[in-house]
């Protein structure tokens, strides 16, 4: 089983709608990182969360880490075509700076 | 500012041939360096990790090896490629503890 579960695997959202992607671990996370990937390209760093209850925002994207540090969510408000891509969460599960990644959520924005 | 370069972008190799992928980082010193493989429909798998010149940690047994001949250079190699080595290879760096990793543009490797 995956140590880091992402849901949903894919998401089709109408432009302008809000959406949420989740990332869940059975272990307490030392750090949680959100990335975005366009097909065939490298990962672009979005946000890093380290403290329980932490929340960060950048433009229309908000990421949260729960108090237990086992679940994170990425919320996009008023989605735009530029938000389309694959979103991956990466987590430090062992406190050794090595990241375990989820399998990703493919986001499609339709007009 | 820091930048990471990976090449080539695309590579098609026959089974049994050697491999050398290169990654360099500019604008920083003594970075941590990482090689990942991303197979279709799967997440990123950490292959190798380096905290300094000549220091390589292998995460999974495989047909590949890594070397770090210079502070900001990380090389992924194989003596004989297998079909199962196909995939998208990504290099990344960070400054150390509790710092985000930054990724190169990747190399898509196809084995024929």
PDB file of C-alpha atoms in Angstrom:
ATOM      1  CA  UNK A   1       0.000   0.000   0.000  1.00  0.00           C
ATOM      2  CA  UNK A   2       1.051   3.555  -0.574  1.00  0.00           C
ATOM      3  CA  UNK A   3       2.597   5.353   2.409  1.00  0.00           C
ATOM      4  CA  UNK A   4       1.166   8.582   1.048  1.00  0.00           C
ATOM      5  CA  UNK A   5      -2.311   8.508  -0.474  1.00  0.00           C
ATOM      6  CA  UNK A   6      -3.553  11.234  -2.765  1.00  0.00           C
ATOM      7  CA  UNK A   7      -7.168  11.742  -3.756  1.00  0.00           C
ATOM      8  CA  UNK A   8      -8.781  12.031  -6.135  1.00  0.00           C
ATOM      9  CA  UNK A   9      -6.562  10.495  -8.831  1.00  0.00           C
ATOM     10  CA  UNK A  10      -8.126  12.767 -11.406  1.00  0.00           C
ATOM     11  CA  UNK A  11     -10.407  15.743 -11.308  1.00  0.00           C
ATOM     12  CA  UNK A  12     -12.332  17.555 -14.033  1.00  0.00           C
ATOM     13  CA  UNK A  13     -13.576  20.966 -12.961  1.00  0.00           C
ATOM     14  CA  UNK A  14     -15.388  23.699 -14.773  1.00  0.00           C
ATOM     15  CA  UNK A  15     -13.477  26.952 -14.998  1.00  0.00           C
ATOM     16  CA  UNK A  16     -14.328  29.241 -12.118  1.00  0.00           C
ATOM     17  CA  UNK A  17     -15.217  26.442  -9.708  1.00  0.00           C
ATOM     18  CA  UNK A  18     -13.368  25.607  -6.492  1.00  0.00           C
ATOM     19  CA  UNK A  19     -11.661  22.296  -5.869  1.00  0.00           C
ATOM     20  CA  UNK A  20      -9.757  20.387  -3.179  1.00  0.00           C
ATOM     21  CA  UNK A  21      -7.046  17.737  -3.404  1.00  0.00           C
ATOM     22  CA  UNK A  22      -6.114  15.634  -0.397  1.00  0.00           C
ATOM     23  CA  UNK A  23      -2.934  13.941   0.744  1.00  0.00           C
ATOM     24  CA  UNK A  24      -3.043  11.469   3.638  1.00  0.00           C
ATOM     25  CA  UNK A  25      -0.436   9.500   5.554  1.00  0.00           C
ATOM     26  CA  UNK A  26      -0.667   6.918   8.321  1.00  0.00           C
ATOM     27  CA  UNK A  27       2.541   8.403   9.761  1.00  0.00           C
ATOM     28  CA  UNK A  28       3.150  11.803  11.319  1.00  0.00           C
ATOM     29  CA  UNK A  29       4.792  13.991   8.724  1.00  0.00           C
ATOM     30  CA  UNK A  30       8.004  15.883   9.381  1.00  0.00           C
ATOM     31  CA  UNK A  31       7.263  18.104   6.399  1.00  0.00           C
ATOM     32  CA  UNK A  32       4.754  18.225   3.556  1.00  0.00           C
ATOM     33  CA  UNK A  33       5.480  19.695   0.127  1.00  0.00           C
ATOM     34  CA  UNK A  34       3.077  20.439  -2.709  1.00  0.00           C
ATOM     35  CA  UNK A  35       4.265  20.457  -6.314  1.00  0.00           C
ATOM     36  CA  UNK A  36       2.680  20.998  -9.712  1.00  0.00           C
ATOM     37  CA  UNK A  37       3.830  19.186 -12.854  1.00  0.00           C
ATOM     38  CA  UNK A  38       2.932  19.787 -16.472  1.00  0.00           C
ATOM     39  CA  UNK A  39       3.057  16.591 -18.526  1.00  0.00           C
ATOM     40  CA  UNK A  40       6.619  15.736 -19.511  1.00  0.00           C
ATOM     41  CA  UNK A  41       8.136  18.517 -17.440  1.00  0.00           C
ATOM     42  CA  UNK A  42       9.777  18.924 -14.075  1.00  0.00           C
ATOM     43  CA  UNK A  43       8.033  19.639 -10.790  1.00  0.00           C
ATOM     44  CA  UNK A  44       7.353  23.205  -9.716  1.00  0.00           C
ATOM     45  CA  UNK A  45       7.438  23.818  -5.972  1.00  0.00           C
ATOM     46  CA  UNK A  46       4.235  25.368  -4.645  1.00  0.00           C
ATOM     47  CA  UNK A  47       4.250  25.297  -0.852  1.00  0.00           C
ATOM     48  CA  UNK A  48       5.845  23.702   2.199  1.00  0.00           C
ATOM     49  CA  UNK A  49       4.039  22.963   5.457  1.00  0.00           C
ATOM     50  CA  UNK A  50       5.741  21.841   8.634  1.00  0.00           C
ATOM     51  CA  UNK A  51       3.667  22.736  11.665  1.00  0.00           C
ATOM     52  CA  UNK A  52       0.379  21.179  12.738  1.00  0.00           C
ATOM     53  CA  UNK A  53      -2.505  23.452  11.782  1.00  0.00           C
ATOM     54  CA  UNK A  54      -0.338  25.457   9.397  1.00  0.00           C
ATOM     55  CA  UNK A  55      -1.975  27.126   6.412  1.00  0.00           C
ATOM     56  CA  UNK A  56      -0.317  28.920   3.503  1.00  0.00           C
ATOM     57  CA  UNK A  57      -1.723  30.719   0.492  1.00  0.00           C
ATOM     58  CA  UNK A  58      -0.318  31.890  -2.801  1.00  0.00           C
ATOM     59  CA  UNK A  59      -2.608  33.630  -5.247  1.00  0.00           C
ATOM     60  CA  UNK A  60      -5.659  31.341  -5.472  1.00  0.00           C
ATOM     61  CA  UNK A  61      -4.058  28.250  -3.952  1.00  0.00           C
ATOM     62  CA  UNK A  62      -4.266  27.433  -0.230  1.00  0.00           C
ATOM     63  CA  UNK A  63      -2.575  24.492   1.442  1.00  0.00           C
ATOM     64  CA  UNK A  64      -3.300  23.238   4.953  1.00  0.00           C
ATOM     65  CA  UNK A  65      -1.735  20.670   7.272  1.00  0.00           C
ATOM     66  CA  UNK A  66      -3.957  19.197   9.976  1.00  0.00           C
ATOM     67  CA  UNK A  67      -3.114  19.374  13.677  1.00  0.00           C
ATOM     68  CA  UNK A  68      -2.002  15.744  13.772  1.00  0.00           C
ATOM     69  CA  UNK A  69       0.309  16.359  10.789  1.00  0.00           C
ATOM     70  CA  UNK A  70      -1.048  13.370   8.909  1.00  0.00           C
ATOM     71  CA  UNK A  71      -3.278  15.003   6.319  1.00  0.00           C
ATOM     72  CA  UNK A  72      -2.911  17.941   3.990  1.00  0.00           C
ATOM     73  CA  UNK A  73      -5.288  19.570   1.555  1.00  0.00           C
ATOM     74  CA  UNK A  74      -4.707  21.827  -1.420  1.00  0.00           C
ATOM     75  CA  UNK A  75      -7.595  24.110  -2.282  1.00  0.00           C
ATOM     76  CA  UNK A  76      -7.911  26.135  -5.473  1.00  0.00           C
ATOM     77  CA  UNK A  77     -10.426  28.944  -5.586  1.00  0.00           C
ATOM     78  CA  UNK A  78     -12.044  30.087  -8.831  1.00  0.00           C
ATOM     79  CA  UNK A  79     -10.032  27.684 -10.998  1.00  0.00           C
ATOM     80  CA  UNK A  80      -8.455  28.849 -14.250  1.00  0.00           C
ATOM     81  CA  UNK A  81      -7.049  26.979 -17.264  1.00  0.00           C
ATOM     82  CA  UNK A  82      -3.538  27.761 -15.968  1.00  0.00           C
ATOM     83  CA  UNK A  83      -4.237  25.565 -12.937  1.00  0.00           C
ATOM     84  CA  UNK A  84      -4.446  22.440 -15.097  1.00  0.00           C
ATOM     85  CA  UNK A  85      -1.715  19.870 -14.524  1.00  0.00           C
ATOM     86  CA  UNK A  86      -0.671  17.144 -12.117  1.00  0.00           C
ATOM     87  CA  UNK A  87      -0.469  17.996  -8.429  1.00  0.00           C
ATOM     88  CA  UNK A  88       1.841  15.930  -6.258  1.00  0.00           C
ATOM     89  CA  UNK A  89       2.347  15.914  -2.536  1.00  0.00           C
ATOM     90  CA  UNK A  90       5.710  14.888  -1.148  1.00  0.00           C
ATOM     91  CA  UNK A  91       6.347  14.148   2.505  1.00  0.00           C
ATOM     92  CA  UNK A  92       9.284  13.600   4.789  1.00  0.00           C
ATOM     93  CA  UNK A  93       8.034  10.527   6.633  1.00  0.00           C
ATOM     94  CA  UNK A  94      11.205   9.632   8.510  1.00  0.00           C
ATOM     95  CA  UNK A  95      12.853  12.938   9.391  1.00  0.00           C
ATOM     96  CA  UNK A  96      15.754  12.201   7.030  1.00  0.00           C
ATOM     97  CA  UNK A  97      15.070  14.781   4.277  1.00  0.00           C
ATOM     98  CA  UNK A  98      14.098  12.073   1.793  1.00  0.00           C
ATOM     99  CA  UNK A  99      10.682  12.631   0.312  1.00  0.00           C
ATOM    100  CA  UNK A 100       7.997  10.067  -0.396  1.00  0.00           C
ATOM    101  CA  UNK A 101       5.588  11.185  -3.099  1.00  0.00           C
ATOM    102  CA  UNK A 102       1.941  10.466  -3.717  1.00  0.00           C
ATOM    103  CA  UNK A 103       0.864   9.226  -7.136  1.00  0.00           C
ATOM    104  CA  UNK A 104      -0.549  12.614  -8.095  1.00  0.00           C
ATOM    105  CA  UNK A 105      -3.876  14.190  -8.986  1.00  0.00           C
ATOM    106  CA  UNK A 106      -4.474  15.071 -12.622  1.00  0.00           C
ATOM    107  CA  UNK A 107      -6.492  18.281 -12.800  1.00  0.00           C
ATOM    108  CA  UNK A 108      -8.359  19.241 -15.966  1.00  0.00           C
ATOM    109  CA  UNK A 109     -10.129  22.583 -16.265  1.00  0.00           C
ATOM    110  CA  UNK A 110     -12.945  22.781 -18.780  1.00  0.00           C
ATOM    111  CA  UNK A 111     -14.454  26.028 -20.129  1.00  0.00           C
TER     112      UNK A 111
ATOM    113  CA  UNK B   1      19.460  32.888  -8.232  1.00  0.00           C
ATOM    114  CA  UNK B   2      19.843  29.123  -8.346  1.00  0.00           C
ATOM    115  CA  UNK B   3      19.184  27.056 -11.437  1.00  0.00           C
ATOM    116  CA  UNK B   4      19.317  23.362 -12.190  1.00  0.00           C
ATOM    117  CA  UNK B   5      20.138  21.933 -15.602  1.00  0.00           C
ATOM    118  CA  UNK B   6      19.451  18.431 -16.802  1.00  0.00           C
ATOM    119  CA  UNK B   7      20.345  16.883 -20.137  1.00  0.00           C
ATOM    120  CA  UNK B   8      19.518  15.454 -22.488  1.00  0.00           C
ATOM    121  CA  UNK B   9      15.787  16.153 -22.501  1.00  0.00           C
ATOM    122  CA  UNK B  10      15.000  13.033 -24.489  1.00  0.00           C
ATOM    123  CA  UNK B  11      17.003   9.876 -25.093  1.00  0.00           C
ATOM    124  CA  UNK B  12      16.284   6.695 -27.029  1.00  0.00           C
ATOM    125  CA  UNK B  13      18.696   3.859 -26.339  1.00  0.00           C
ATOM    126  CA  UNK B  14      18.882   0.182 -27.304  1.00  0.00           C
ATOM    127  CA  UNK B  15      18.786  -2.536 -24.664  1.00  0.00           C
ATOM    128  CA  UNK B  16      22.276  -3.318 -23.390  1.00  0.00           C
ATOM    129  CA  UNK B  17      23.744   0.089 -24.202  1.00  0.00           C
ATOM    130  CA  UNK B  18      25.355   2.351 -21.566  1.00  0.00           C
ATOM    131  CA  UNK B  19      23.735   5.439 -20.079  1.00  0.00           C
ATOM    132  CA  UNK B  20      24.941   8.753 -18.757  1.00  0.00           C
ATOM    133  CA  UNK B  21      22.554  11.501 -17.629  1.00  0.00           C
ATOM    134  CA  UNK B  22      23.964  14.705 -16.234  1.00  0.00           C
ATOM    135  CA  UNK B  23      22.611  17.263 -13.788  1.00  0.00           C
ATOM    136  CA  UNK B  24      24.277  20.495 -12.682  1.00  0.00           C
ATOM    137  CA  UNK B  25      23.219  23.169 -10.225  1.00  0.00           C
ATOM    138  CA  UNK B  26      24.267  26.809 -10.415  1.00  0.00           C
ATOM    139  CA  UNK B  27      24.138  29.588  -7.876  1.00  0.00           C
ATOM    140  CA  UNK B  28      24.651  27.590  -4.702  1.00  0.00           C
ATOM    141  CA  UNK B  29      27.300  25.494  -2.994  1.00  0.00           C
ATOM    142  CA  UNK B  30      27.192  22.113  -1.262  1.00  0.00           C
ATOM    143  CA  UNK B  31      23.626  21.297  -2.260  1.00  0.00           C
ATOM    144  CA  UNK B  32      21.913  18.011  -1.490  1.00  0.00           C
ATOM    145  CA  UNK B  33      21.299  16.281  -4.822  1.00  0.00           C
ATOM    146  CA  UNK B  34      18.707  13.690  -5.769  1.00  0.00           C
ATOM    147  CA  UNK B  35      17.846  11.417  -8.713  1.00  0.00           C
ATOM    148  CA  UNK B  36      14.251  10.252  -9.098  1.00  0.00           C
ATOM    149  CA  UNK B  37      12.458   8.079 -11.627  1.00  0.00           C
ATOM    150  CA  UNK B  38       8.835   8.625 -12.530  1.00  0.00           C
ATOM    151  CA  UNK B  39       7.189   5.665 -14.254  1.00  0.00           C
ATOM    152  CA  UNK B  40       3.901   6.073 -16.110  1.00  0.00           C
ATOM    153  CA  UNK B  41       0.963   6.258 -13.689  1.00  0.00           C
ATOM    154  CA  UNK B  42       3.204   6.069 -10.645  1.00  0.00           C
ATOM    155  CA  UNK B  43       4.690   8.548  -8.247  1.00  0.00           C
ATOM    156  CA  UNK B  44       8.298   9.586  -8.042  1.00  0.00           C
ATOM    157  CA  UNK B  45      10.727   6.978  -6.776  1.00  0.00           C
ATOM    158  CA  UNK B  46      13.922   8.195  -5.126  1.00  0.00           C
ATOM    159  CA  UNK B  47      16.909   6.434  -6.694  1.00  0.00           C
ATOM    160  CA  UNK B  48      19.982   8.184  -5.277  1.00  0.00           C
ATOM    161  CA  UNK B  49      20.773  10.891  -2.776  1.00  0.00           C
ATOM    162  CA  UNK B  50      24.009  12.799  -2.187  1.00  0.00           C
ATOM    163  CA  UNK B  51      25.030  15.231   0.553  1.00  0.00           C
ATOM    164  CA  UNK B  52      28.520  15.897  -0.791  1.00  0.00           C
ATOM    165  CA  UNK B  53      31.224  15.057  -3.322  1.00  0.00           C
ATOM    166  CA  UNK B  54      31.709  11.308  -3.578  1.00  0.00           C
ATOM    167  CA  UNK B  55      28.901  10.615  -1.089  1.00  0.00           C
ATOM    168  CA  UNK B  56      26.095   8.595  -2.675  1.00  0.00           C
ATOM    169  CA  UNK B  57      23.207   6.856  -0.967  1.00  0.00           C
ATOM    170  CA  UNK B  58      21.342   4.270  -3.044  1.00  0.00           C
ATOM    171  CA  UNK B  59      17.698   3.902  -2.167  1.00  0.00           C
ATOM    172  CA  UNK B  60      16.696   0.876  -4.227  1.00  0.00           C
ATOM    173  CA  UNK B  61      18.740  -1.978  -5.720  1.00  0.00           C
ATOM    174  CA  UNK B  62      18.820  -1.585  -9.465  1.00  0.00           C
ATOM    175  CA  UNK B  63      20.750  -1.487 -12.657  1.00  0.00           C
ATOM    176  CA  UNK B  64      21.780   2.125 -12.201  1.00  0.00           C
ATOM    177  CA  UNK B  65      24.551   3.970 -10.375  1.00  0.00           C
ATOM    178  CA  UNK B  66      25.213   7.589  -9.500  1.00  0.00           C
ATOM    179  CA  UNK B  67      28.320   9.683  -9.041  1.00  0.00           C
ATOM    180  CA  UNK B  68      29.085  13.176  -7.810  1.00  0.00           C
ATOM    181  CA  UNK B  69      32.501  14.141  -9.195  1.00  0.00           C
ATOM    182  CA  UNK B  70      32.071  17.835  -8.400  1.00  0.00           C
ATOM    183  CA  UNK B  71      30.105  19.772  -5.798  1.00  0.00           C
ATOM    184  CA  UNK B  72      27.290  20.760  -8.154  1.00  0.00           C
ATOM    185  CA  UNK B  73      27.366  17.890 -10.625  1.00  0.00           C
ATOM    186  CA  UNK B  74      25.372  14.685 -10.309  1.00  0.00           C
ATOM    187  CA  UNK B  75      25.552  11.894 -12.881  1.00  0.00           C
ATOM    188  CA  UNK B  76      23.257   8.903 -13.346  1.00  0.00           C
ATOM    189  CA  UNK B  77      24.801   5.953 -15.183  1.00  0.00           C
ATOM    190  CA  UNK B  78      24.278   2.402 -16.307  1.00  0.00           C
ATOM    191  CA  UNK B  79      26.636  -0.045 -17.956  1.00  0.00           C
ATOM    192  CA  UNK B  80      23.844  -2.012 -19.661  1.00  0.00           C
ATOM    193  CA  UNK B  81      20.328  -0.688 -19.962  1.00  0.00           C
ATOM    194  CA  UNK B  82      17.292  -2.898 -19.455  1.00  0.00           C
ATOM    195  CA  UNK B  83      13.809  -2.399 -20.870  1.00  0.00           C
ATOM    196  CA  UNK B  84      12.614  -1.713 -17.330  1.00  0.00           C
ATOM    197  CA  UNK B  85      14.920   1.324 -17.118  1.00  0.00           C
ATOM    198  CA  UNK B  86      12.542   3.293 -19.337  1.00  0.00           C
ATOM    199  CA  UNK B  87      10.958   6.261 -17.639  1.00  0.00           C
ATOM    200  CA  UNK B  88      11.181   9.936 -16.824  1.00  0.00           C
ATOM    201  CA  UNK B  89      14.277  10.800 -14.783  1.00  0.00           C
ATOM    202  CA  UNK B  90      14.338  13.889 -12.627  1.00  0.00           C
ATOM    203  CA  UNK B  91      17.203  15.552 -10.795  1.00  0.00           C
ATOM    204  CA  UNK B  92      16.541  17.767  -7.787  1.00  0.00           C
ATOM    205  CA  UNK B  93      18.476  19.797  -5.227  1.00  0.00           C
ATOM    206  CA  UNK B  94      17.917  21.504  -1.920  1.00  0.00           C
ATOM    207  CA  UNK B  95      19.929  23.339   0.707  1.00  0.00           C
ATOM    208  CA  UNK B  96      19.407  20.770   3.443  1.00  0.00           C
ATOM    209  CA  UNK B  97      17.062  20.146   6.332  1.00  0.00           C
ATOM    210  CA  UNK B  98      13.493  21.326   6.003  1.00  0.00           C
ATOM    211  CA  UNK B  99      14.086  22.948   2.643  1.00  0.00           C
ATOM    212  CA  UNK B 100      12.014  22.281  -0.481  1.00  0.00           C
ATOM    213  CA  UNK B 101      13.570  20.321  -3.307  1.00  0.00           C
ATOM    214  CA  UNK B 102      13.794  22.051  -6.687  1.00  0.00           C
ATOM    215  CA  UNK B 103      13.588  19.963  -9.818  1.00  0.00           C
ATOM    216  CA  UNK B 104      15.138  20.009 -13.257  1.00  0.00           C
ATOM    217  CA  UNK B 105      13.100  19.616 -16.430  1.00  0.00           C
ATOM    218  CA  UNK B 106      13.700  15.867 -16.600  1.00  0.00           C
ATOM    219  CA  UNK B 107      14.991  13.368 -19.146  1.00  0.00           C
ATOM    220  CA  UNK B 108      12.601  11.020 -20.898  1.00  0.00           C
ATOM    221  CA  UNK B 109      14.430   7.739 -21.500  1.00  0.00           C
ATOM    222  CA  UNK B 110      13.026   5.167 -23.899  1.00  0.00           C
ATOM    223  CA  UNK B 111      14.675   1.768 -24.227  1.00  0.00           C
ATOM    224  CA  UNK B 112      14.151  -0.153 -27.457  1.00  0.00           C
TER     225      UNK B 112
END
